CSV table of C-alpha atoms in Angstrom, one decimal:
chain,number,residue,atom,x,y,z
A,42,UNK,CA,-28.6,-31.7,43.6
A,43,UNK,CA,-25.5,-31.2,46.1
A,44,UNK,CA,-22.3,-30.3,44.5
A,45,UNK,CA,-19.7,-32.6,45.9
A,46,UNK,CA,-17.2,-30.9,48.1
A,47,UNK,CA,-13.8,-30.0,46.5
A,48,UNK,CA,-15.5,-29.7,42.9
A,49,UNK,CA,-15.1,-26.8,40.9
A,50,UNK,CA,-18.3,-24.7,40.5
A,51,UNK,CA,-19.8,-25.1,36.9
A,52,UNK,CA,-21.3,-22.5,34.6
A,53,UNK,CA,-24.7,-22.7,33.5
A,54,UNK,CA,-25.1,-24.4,30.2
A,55,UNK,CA,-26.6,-20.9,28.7
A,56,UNK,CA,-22.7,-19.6,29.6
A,57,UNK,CA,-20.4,-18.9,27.2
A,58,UNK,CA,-17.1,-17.8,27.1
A,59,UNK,CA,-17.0,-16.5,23.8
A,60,UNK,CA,-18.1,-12.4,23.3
A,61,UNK,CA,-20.0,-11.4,20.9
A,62,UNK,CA,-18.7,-8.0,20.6
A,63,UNK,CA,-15.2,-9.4,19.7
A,64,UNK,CA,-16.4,-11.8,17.9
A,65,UNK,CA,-18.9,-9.5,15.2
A,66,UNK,CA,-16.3,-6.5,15.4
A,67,UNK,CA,-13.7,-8.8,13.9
A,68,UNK,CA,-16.5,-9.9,11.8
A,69,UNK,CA,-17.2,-6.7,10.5
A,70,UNK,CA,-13.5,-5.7,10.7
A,71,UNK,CA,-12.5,-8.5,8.1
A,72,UNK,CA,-15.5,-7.8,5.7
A,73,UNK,CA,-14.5,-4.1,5.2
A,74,UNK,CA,-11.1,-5.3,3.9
A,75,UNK,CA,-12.6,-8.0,2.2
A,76,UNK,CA,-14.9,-5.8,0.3
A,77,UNK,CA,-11.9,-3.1,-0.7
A,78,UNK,CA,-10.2,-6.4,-1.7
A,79,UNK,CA,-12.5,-7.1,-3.8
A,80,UNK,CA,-12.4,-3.4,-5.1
A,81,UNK,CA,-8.6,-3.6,-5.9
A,82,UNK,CA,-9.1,-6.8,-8.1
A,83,UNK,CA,-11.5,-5.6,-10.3
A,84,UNK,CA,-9.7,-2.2,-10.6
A,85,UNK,CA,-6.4,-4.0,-11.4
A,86,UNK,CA,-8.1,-6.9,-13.7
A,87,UNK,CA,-10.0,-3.5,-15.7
A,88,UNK,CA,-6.2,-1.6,-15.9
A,89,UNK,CA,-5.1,-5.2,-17.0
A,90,UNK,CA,-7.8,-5.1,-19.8
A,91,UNK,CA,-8.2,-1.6,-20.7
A,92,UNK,CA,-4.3,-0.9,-21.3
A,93,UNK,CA,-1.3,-2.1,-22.3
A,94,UNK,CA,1.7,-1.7,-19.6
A,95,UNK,CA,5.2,-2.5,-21.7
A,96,UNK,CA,5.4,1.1,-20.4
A,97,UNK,CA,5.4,1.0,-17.0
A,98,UNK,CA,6.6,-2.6,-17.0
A,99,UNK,CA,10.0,-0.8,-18.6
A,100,UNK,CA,10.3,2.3,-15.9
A,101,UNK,CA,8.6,0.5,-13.1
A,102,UNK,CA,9.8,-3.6,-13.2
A,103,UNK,CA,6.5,-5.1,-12.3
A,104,UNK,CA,2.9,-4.0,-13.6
A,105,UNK,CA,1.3,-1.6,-11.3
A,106,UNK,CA,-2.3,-3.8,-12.6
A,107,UNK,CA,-0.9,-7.1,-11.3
A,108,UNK,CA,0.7,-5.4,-8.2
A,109,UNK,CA,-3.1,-4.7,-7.8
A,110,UNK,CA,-4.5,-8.0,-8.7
A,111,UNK,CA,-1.8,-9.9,-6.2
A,112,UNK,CA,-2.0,-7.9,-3.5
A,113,UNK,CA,-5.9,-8.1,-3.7
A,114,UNK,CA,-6.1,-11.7,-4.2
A,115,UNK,CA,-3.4,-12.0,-1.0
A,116,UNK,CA,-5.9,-9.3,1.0
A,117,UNK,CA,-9.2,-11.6,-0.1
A,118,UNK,CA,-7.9,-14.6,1.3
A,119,UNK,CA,-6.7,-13.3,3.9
A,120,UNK,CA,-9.5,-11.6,5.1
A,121,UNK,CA,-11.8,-14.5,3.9
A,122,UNK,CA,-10.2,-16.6,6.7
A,123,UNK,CA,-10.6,-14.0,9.0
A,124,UNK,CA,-14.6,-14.1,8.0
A,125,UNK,CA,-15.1,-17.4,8.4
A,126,UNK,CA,-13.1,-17.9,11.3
A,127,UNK,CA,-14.8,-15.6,13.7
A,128,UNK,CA,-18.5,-16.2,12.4
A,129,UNK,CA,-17.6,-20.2,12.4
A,130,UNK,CA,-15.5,-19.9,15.3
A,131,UNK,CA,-13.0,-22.0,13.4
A,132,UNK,CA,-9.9,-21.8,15.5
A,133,UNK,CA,-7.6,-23.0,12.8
A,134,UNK,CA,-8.9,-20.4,10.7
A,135,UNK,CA,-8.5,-17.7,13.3
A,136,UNK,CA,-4.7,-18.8,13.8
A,137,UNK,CA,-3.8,-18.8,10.0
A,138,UNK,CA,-5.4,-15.3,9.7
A,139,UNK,CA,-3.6,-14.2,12.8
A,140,UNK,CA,-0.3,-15.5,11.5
A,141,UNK,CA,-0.3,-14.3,8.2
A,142,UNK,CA,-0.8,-10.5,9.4
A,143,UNK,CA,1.9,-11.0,12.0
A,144,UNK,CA,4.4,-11.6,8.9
A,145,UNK,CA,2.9,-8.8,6.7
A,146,UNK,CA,3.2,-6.6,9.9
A,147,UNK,CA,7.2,-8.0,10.1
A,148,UNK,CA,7.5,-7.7,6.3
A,149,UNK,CA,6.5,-3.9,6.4
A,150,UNK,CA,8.0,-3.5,10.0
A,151,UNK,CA,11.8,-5.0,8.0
A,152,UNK,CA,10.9,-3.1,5.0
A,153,UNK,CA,11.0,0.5,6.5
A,154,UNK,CA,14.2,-0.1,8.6
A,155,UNK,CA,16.0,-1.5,5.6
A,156,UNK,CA,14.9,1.7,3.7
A,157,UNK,CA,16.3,3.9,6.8
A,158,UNK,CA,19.3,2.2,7.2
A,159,UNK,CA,20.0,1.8,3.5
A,160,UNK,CA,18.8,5.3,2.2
A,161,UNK,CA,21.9,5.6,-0.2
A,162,UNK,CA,20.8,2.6,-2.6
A,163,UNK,CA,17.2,3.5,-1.8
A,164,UNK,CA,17.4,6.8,-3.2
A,165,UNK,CA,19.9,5.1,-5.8
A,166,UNK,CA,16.8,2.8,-6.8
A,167,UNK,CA,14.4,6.1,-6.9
A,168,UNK,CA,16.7,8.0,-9.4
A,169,UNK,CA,17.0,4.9,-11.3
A,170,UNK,CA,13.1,4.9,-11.2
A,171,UNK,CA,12.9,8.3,-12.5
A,172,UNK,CA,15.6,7.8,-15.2
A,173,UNK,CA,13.7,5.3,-16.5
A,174,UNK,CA,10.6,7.2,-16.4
A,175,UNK,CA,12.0,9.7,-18.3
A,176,UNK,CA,13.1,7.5,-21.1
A,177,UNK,CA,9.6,6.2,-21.8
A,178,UNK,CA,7.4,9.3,-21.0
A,179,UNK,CA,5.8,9.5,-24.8
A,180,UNK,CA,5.3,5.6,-24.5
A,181,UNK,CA,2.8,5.9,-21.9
A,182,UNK,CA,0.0,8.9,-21.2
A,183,UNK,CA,-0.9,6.9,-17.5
A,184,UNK,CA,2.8,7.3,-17.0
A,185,UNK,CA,3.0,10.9,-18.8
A,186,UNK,CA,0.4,12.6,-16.9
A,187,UNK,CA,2.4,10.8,-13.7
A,188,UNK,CA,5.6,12.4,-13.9
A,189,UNK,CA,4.0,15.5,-15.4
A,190,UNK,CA,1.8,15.8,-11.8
A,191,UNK,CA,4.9,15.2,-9.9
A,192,UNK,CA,7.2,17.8,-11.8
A,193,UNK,CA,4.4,20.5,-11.2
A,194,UNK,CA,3.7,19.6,-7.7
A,195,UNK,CA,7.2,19.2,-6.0
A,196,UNK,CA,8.3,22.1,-8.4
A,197,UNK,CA,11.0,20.1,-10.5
A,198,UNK,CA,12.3,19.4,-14.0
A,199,UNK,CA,13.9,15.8,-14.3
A,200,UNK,CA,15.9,13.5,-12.0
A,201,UNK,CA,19.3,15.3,-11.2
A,202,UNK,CA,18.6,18.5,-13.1
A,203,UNK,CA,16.4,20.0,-16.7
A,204,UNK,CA,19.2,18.4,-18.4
A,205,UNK,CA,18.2,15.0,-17.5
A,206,UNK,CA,15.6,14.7,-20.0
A,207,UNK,CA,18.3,14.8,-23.4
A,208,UNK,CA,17.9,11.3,-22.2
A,209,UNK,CA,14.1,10.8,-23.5
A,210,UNK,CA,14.8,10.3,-27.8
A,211,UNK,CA,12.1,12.8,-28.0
A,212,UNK,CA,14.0,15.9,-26.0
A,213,UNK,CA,17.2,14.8,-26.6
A,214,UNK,CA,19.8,17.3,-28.1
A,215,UNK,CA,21.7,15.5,-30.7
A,216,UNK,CA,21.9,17.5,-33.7
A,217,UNK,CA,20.6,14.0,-35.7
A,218,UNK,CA,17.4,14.9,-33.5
A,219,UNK,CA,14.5,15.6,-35.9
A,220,UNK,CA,12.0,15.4,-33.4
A,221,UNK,CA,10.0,19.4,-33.3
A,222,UNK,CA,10.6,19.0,-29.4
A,223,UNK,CA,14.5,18.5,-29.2
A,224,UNK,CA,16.6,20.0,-26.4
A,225,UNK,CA,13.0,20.7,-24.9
A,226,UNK,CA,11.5,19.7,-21.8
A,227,UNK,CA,8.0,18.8,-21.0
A,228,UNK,CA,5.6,21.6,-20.2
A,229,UNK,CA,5.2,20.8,-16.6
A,230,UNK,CA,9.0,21.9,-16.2
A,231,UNK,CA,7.6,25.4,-16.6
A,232,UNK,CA,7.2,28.4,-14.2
A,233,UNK,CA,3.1,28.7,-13.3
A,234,UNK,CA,2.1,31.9,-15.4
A,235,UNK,CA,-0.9,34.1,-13.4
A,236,UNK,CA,-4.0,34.3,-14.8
A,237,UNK,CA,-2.8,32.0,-17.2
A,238,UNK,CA,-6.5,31.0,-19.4
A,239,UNK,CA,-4.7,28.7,-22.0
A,240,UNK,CA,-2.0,26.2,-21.0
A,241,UNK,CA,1.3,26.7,-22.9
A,242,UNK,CA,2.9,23.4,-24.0
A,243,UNK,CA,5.3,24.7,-26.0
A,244,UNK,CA,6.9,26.8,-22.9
A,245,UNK,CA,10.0,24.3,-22.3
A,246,UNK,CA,10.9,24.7,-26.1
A,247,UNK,CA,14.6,24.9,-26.4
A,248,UNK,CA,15.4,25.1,-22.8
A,249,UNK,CA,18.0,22.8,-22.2
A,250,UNK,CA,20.6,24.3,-24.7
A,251,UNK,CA,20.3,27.2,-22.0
A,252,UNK,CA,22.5,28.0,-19.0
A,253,UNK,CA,20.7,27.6,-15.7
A,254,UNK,CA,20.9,31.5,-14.8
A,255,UNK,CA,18.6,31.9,-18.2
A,256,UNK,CA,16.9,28.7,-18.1
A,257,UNK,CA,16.1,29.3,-14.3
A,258,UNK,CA,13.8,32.4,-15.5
A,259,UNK,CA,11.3,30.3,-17.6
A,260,UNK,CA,11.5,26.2,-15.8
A,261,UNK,CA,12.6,24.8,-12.8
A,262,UNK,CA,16.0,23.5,-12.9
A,263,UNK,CA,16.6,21.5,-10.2
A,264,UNK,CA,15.6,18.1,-9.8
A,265,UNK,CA,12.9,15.9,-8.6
A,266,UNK,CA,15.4,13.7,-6.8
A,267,UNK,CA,16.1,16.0,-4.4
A,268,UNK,CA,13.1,17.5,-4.1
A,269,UNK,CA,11.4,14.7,-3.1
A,270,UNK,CA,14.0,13.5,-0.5
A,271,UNK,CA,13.8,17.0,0.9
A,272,UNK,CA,10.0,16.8,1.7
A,273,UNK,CA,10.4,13.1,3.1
A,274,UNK,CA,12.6,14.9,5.3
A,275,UNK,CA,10.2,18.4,5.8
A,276,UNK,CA,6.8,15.4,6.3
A,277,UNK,CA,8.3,13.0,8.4
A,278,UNK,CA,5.3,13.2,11.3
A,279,UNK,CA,2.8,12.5,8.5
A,280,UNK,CA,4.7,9.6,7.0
A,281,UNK,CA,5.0,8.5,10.4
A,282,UNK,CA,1.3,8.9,10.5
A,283,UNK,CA,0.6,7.1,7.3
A,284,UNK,CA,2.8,4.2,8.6
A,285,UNK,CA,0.8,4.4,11.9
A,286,UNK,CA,-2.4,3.7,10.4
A,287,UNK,CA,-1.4,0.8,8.3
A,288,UNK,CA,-0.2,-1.0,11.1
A,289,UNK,CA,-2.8,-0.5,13.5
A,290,UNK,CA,-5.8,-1.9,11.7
A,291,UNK,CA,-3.0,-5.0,11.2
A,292,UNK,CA,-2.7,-4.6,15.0
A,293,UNK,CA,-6.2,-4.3,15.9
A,294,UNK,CA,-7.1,-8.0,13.7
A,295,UNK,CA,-4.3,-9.8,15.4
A,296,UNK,CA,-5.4,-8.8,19.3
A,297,UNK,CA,-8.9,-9.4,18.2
A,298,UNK,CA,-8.2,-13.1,16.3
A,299,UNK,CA,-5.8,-13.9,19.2
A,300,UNK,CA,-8.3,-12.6,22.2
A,301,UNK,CA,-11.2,-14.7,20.5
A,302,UNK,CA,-8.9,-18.1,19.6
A,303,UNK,CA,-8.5,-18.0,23.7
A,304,UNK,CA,-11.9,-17.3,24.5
A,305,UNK,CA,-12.8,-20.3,22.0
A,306,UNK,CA,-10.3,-22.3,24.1
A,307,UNK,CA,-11.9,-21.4,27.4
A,308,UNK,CA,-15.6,-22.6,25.8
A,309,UNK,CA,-14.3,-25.8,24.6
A,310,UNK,CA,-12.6,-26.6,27.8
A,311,UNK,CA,-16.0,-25.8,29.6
A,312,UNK,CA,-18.0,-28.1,27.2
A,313,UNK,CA,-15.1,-30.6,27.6
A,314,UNK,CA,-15.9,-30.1,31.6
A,315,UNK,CA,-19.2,-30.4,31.7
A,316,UNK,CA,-19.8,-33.2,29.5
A,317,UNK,CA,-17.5,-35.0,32.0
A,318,UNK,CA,-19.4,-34.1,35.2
A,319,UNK,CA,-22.9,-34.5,33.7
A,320,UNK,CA,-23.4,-38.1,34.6
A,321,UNK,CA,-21.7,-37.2,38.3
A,322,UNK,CA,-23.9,-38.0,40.9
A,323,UNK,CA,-22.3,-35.1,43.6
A,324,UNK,CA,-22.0,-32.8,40.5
């Protein structure tokens, strides 16, 4: 049948603007990080169980466990709208999912300048950390074996100094002390021995009531504090890099929600278009 002159050419009913490749790679895209969401709230909910966290809830402010379970819970839904959005083509699911991960994306985005520009009371906040990591180390073995990998690895022995840890009861060096470890430190504090079979826990025995030239020969004495800022500053291209790739899967679902919401546009418009010149007799 002639077209009527003027009209817009039509696309054949088969058409459709919608790809599939966008459409199953978000698919896909979601379910991965629906399935480690799923991973993080049975890991948090067994930690929950398994444990108690006065602990870490002391040192730490909030639960490490329900950190987990939140943040999963947060990541399911959010990746659940994702799912359904793009298999459904559900453009008000699409838009939610795109808008919550365009805040998260923000949120991080505000989180690390506020860090940079604020580094004083951010490293304030870590020593506090620390200090009060130090005070519950025996309460806790998760948060024992914790501070005893990070001593070992970044070479240290408590927050400021060795001295710090007079401030766990068990260490400290009041002479009303009875515990068998006072003025110690823990064994991670120690210099590594070679060829070292056995592991020496008693090595930090009595190191605090020494000076730092004679301490200095058996432990480390300087602190974790910094220590740690000093390799933020020595790994700041692979910090960069770890930032890098949590924002670019972010990135990736929001350009692929957004690109498919407009190609879910352009189809409806078409349906819209051809349901009105259907019935047209110069269609």
């Amino acid at each position: 049948m002639a077209r009527r002159p003027g009209a817009p050419a039509a696309y054949g009913e088969e058409f459709s603007f919608v790809s599939p490749l966008v459409k199953y790679l978000l698919f896909f895209f979601n379910m991965l990080f629906w399935v480690i969401s799923m991973v993080m709230v049975a890991v948090g909910v067994y930690a929950r169980l398994m444990k108690h966290a006065e602990a870490a809830l002391a040192c730490l402010a909030v639960d490490p466990a329900i950190l987990l379970i939140v943040v999963g819970v947060l990541m399911f839904l959010l990746t659940f709208c994702g799912c359904i959005g793009s298999l459904r083509e559900n453009i008000c699911l699409l838009q939610t999912f795109s808008l919550c991960l365009t805040i998260v994306f923000l949120l991080q985005l505000a989180a690390g300048v506020l860090g940079f520009v604020f580094s004083d009371k951010a490293r304030g906040k870590v020593s506090e950390i620390i200090n009060n990591a130090i005070v519950h180390y025996r309460d806790d073995l998760d948060l024992q074996n914790l501070i005893d990998f990070g001593q070992k690895k970044f070479s240290c022995c408590g927050g400021i100094s060795y001295k710090d840890w007079s401030q766990n009861m068990y260490f400290n060096c009041s002479d009303d002390n009875p515990s068998r470890e006072r003025c110690s430190v823990p064994y991670s504090c120690c210099l590594p021995t070679p060829n070292q079979a056995v592991i020496n826990t008693m090595c930090g025995q009595g190191m605090q009531a020494l000076k730092y030239s004679e301490a200095s020969n058996v432990i480390y004495t300087n602190g974790c504090i910094d220590k740690l800022v000093n390799w933020i500053h020595s790994n700041l291209f692979l910090l960069g890099g770890v930032a890098l790739g949590l924002a670019i899967p972010q990135l990736v679902g929001i350009l692929l929600s957004q690109i498919l919401v407009n190609q879910i546009k352009d189809q409806i418009k078409l349906q819209l278009y051809n349901q009105q010149h259907r019935a047209d007799p110069w269609y």
